[in-house]
Coordinates of C-alpha atoms in Angstrom, one line a residue:
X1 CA 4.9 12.7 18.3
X2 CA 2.0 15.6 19.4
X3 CA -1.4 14.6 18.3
X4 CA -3.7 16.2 15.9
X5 CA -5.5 17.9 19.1
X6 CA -2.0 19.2 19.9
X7 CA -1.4 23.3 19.0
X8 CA 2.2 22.6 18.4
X9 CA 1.7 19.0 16.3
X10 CA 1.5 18.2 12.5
X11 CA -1.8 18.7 11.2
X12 CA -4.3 16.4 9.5
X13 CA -5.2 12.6 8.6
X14 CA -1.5 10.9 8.1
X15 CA -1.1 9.6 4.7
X16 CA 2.3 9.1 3.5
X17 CA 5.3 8.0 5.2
X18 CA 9.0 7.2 4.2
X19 CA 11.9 6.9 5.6
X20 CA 15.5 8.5 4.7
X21 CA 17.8 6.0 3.3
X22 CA 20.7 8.4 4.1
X23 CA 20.6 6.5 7.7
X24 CA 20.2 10.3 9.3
X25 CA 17.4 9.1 11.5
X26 CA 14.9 11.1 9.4
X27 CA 11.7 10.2 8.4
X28 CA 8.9 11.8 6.7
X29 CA 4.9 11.7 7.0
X30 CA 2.2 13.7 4.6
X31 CA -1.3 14.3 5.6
X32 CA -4.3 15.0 3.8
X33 CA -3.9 18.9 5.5
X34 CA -1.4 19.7 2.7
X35 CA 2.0 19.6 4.9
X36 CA 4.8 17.5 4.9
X37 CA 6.6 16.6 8.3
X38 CA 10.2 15.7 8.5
X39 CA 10.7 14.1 12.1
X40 CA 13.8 12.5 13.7
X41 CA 13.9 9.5 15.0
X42 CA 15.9 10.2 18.4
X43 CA 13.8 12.8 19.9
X44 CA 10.8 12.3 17.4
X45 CA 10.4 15.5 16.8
X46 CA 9.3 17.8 13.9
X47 CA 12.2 19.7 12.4
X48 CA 11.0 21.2 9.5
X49 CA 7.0 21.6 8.3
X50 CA 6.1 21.9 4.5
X51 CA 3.0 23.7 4.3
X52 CA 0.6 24.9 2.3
X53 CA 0.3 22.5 -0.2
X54 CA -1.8 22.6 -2.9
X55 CA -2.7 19.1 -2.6
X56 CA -3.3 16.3 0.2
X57 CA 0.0 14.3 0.5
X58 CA -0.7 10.7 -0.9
X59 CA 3.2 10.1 -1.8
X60 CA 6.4 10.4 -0.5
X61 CA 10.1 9.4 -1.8
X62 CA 14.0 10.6 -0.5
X63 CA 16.5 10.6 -3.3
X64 CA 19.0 8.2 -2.6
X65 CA 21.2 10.7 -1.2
X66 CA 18.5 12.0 1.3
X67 CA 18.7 15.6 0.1
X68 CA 15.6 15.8 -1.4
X69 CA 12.3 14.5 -1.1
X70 CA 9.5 14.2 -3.7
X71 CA 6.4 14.8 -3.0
X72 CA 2.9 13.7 -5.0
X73 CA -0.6 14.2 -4.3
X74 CA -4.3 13.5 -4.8
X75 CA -6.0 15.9 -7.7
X76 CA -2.3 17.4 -8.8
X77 CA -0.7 17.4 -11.6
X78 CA 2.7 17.5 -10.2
X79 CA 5.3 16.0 -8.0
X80 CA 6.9 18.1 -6.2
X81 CA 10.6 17.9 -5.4
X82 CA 12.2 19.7 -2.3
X83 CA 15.6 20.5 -1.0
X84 CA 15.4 19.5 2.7
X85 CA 18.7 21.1 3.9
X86 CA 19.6 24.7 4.4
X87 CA 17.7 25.9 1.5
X88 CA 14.7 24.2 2.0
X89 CA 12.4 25.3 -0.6
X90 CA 10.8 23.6 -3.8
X91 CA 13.1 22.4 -6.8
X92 CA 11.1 22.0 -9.3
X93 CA 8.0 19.7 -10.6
X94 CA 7.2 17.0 -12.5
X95 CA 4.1 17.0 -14.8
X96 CA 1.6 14.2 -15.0
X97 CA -2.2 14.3 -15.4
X98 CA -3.8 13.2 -11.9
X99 CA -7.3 15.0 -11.9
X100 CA -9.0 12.0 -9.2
X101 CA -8.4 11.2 -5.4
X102 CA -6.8 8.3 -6.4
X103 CA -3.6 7.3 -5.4
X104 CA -1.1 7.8 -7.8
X105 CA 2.3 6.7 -6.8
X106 CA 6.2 7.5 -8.0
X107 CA 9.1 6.0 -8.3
X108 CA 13.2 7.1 -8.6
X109 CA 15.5 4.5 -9.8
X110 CA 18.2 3.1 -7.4
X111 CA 20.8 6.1 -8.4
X112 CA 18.2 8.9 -8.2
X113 CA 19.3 9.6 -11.6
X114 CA 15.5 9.0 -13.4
X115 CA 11.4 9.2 -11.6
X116 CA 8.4 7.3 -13.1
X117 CA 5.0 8.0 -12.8
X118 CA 2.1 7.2 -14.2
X119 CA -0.8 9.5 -15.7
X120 CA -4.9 9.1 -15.7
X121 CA -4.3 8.6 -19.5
X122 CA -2.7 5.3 -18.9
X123 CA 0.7 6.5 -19.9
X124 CA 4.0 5.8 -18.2
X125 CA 6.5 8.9 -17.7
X126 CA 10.1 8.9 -17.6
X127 CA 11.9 12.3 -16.3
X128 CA 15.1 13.0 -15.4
X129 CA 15.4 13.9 -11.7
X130 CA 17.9 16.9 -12.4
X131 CA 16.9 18.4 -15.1
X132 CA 12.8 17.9 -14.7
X133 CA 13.4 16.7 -18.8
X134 CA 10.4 14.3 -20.1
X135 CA 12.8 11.7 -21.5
X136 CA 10.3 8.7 -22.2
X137 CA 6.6 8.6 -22.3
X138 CA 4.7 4.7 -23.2
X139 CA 2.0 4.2 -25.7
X140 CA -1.1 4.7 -23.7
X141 CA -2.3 1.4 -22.0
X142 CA -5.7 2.1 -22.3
X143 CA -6.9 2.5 -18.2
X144 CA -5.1 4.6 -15.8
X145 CA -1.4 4.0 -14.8
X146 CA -1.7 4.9 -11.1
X147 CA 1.2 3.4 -9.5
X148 CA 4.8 2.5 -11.4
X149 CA 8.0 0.9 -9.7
X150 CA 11.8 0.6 -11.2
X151 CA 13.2 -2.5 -11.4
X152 CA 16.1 -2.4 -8.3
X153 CA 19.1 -3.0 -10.6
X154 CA 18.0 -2.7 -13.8
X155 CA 18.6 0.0 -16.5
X156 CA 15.4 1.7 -18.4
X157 CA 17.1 1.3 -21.6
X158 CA 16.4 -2.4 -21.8

């Protein structure tokens, strides 16, 4: 992998990194430049850049398939979810408020079907990964709700 000093190398403090569960050798890494890298594992390479950002990459997450891959960041009040093959351009976003450089992490459930965040308001968020549709939202919690997780097998309805 080219270093930062490198013309042709991925820009800026790494941040973020996850791995495609798709088992297509494909990884991702964020930086605090505002890009996204997706690299193979074989040659270690980068095949496709995300730049210009509006945020420094704190977050990543593939969707169980390993078509897309969301994206969150310090000071935004989105995730961002891209379409990694031929199109290759932004989905759509989901809306939470994050106004700190505090890391706010995401989560999708094991089907790819649902995404949880948390917000600076100490709210949980439920959307619906297809539709970007805010289909729960918790009582406030009184502090911030900076980092969520789904339960591996579990359904939200419970």
């Amino acid at each position: 992998m080219p270093l930062n000093r490198d013309p042709s190398g991925q820009r800026g403090v790494m941040s973020a990194m996850a791995f495609n569960p798709d088992m297509s050798k494909t990884f991702a890494i964020g930086t605090f430049a505002n890009c996204v890298g997706i690299y193979t594992e074989d040659d270690i390479e980068c095949v496709l850049e995300i730049g210009d950002l509006e945020f420094g990459v704190t977050h990543l997450k593939w969707s169980p398939c390993g078509n897309y891959l969301y994206v969150g960041g310090r000071k935004s009040d989105n995730i961002l979810k891209w379409d990694v093959r031929n199109t290759r351009k932004e989905v759509g976003r989901f809306n939470r408020t994050c106004g700190t450089n505090q890391k706010y992490s995401f989560d999708l459930d094991p089907w790819g079907k649902f995404l949880a965040t948390g917000n600076q308001e100490g709210q949980i968020l439920i959307y619906d990964a297809t539709t970007f549709d805010l289909v729960k939202r918790s009582e406030a919690l009184g502090n911030c709700v900076n980092s969520v997780c789904f339960h591996p097998f579990s359904s939200i309805d419970k």
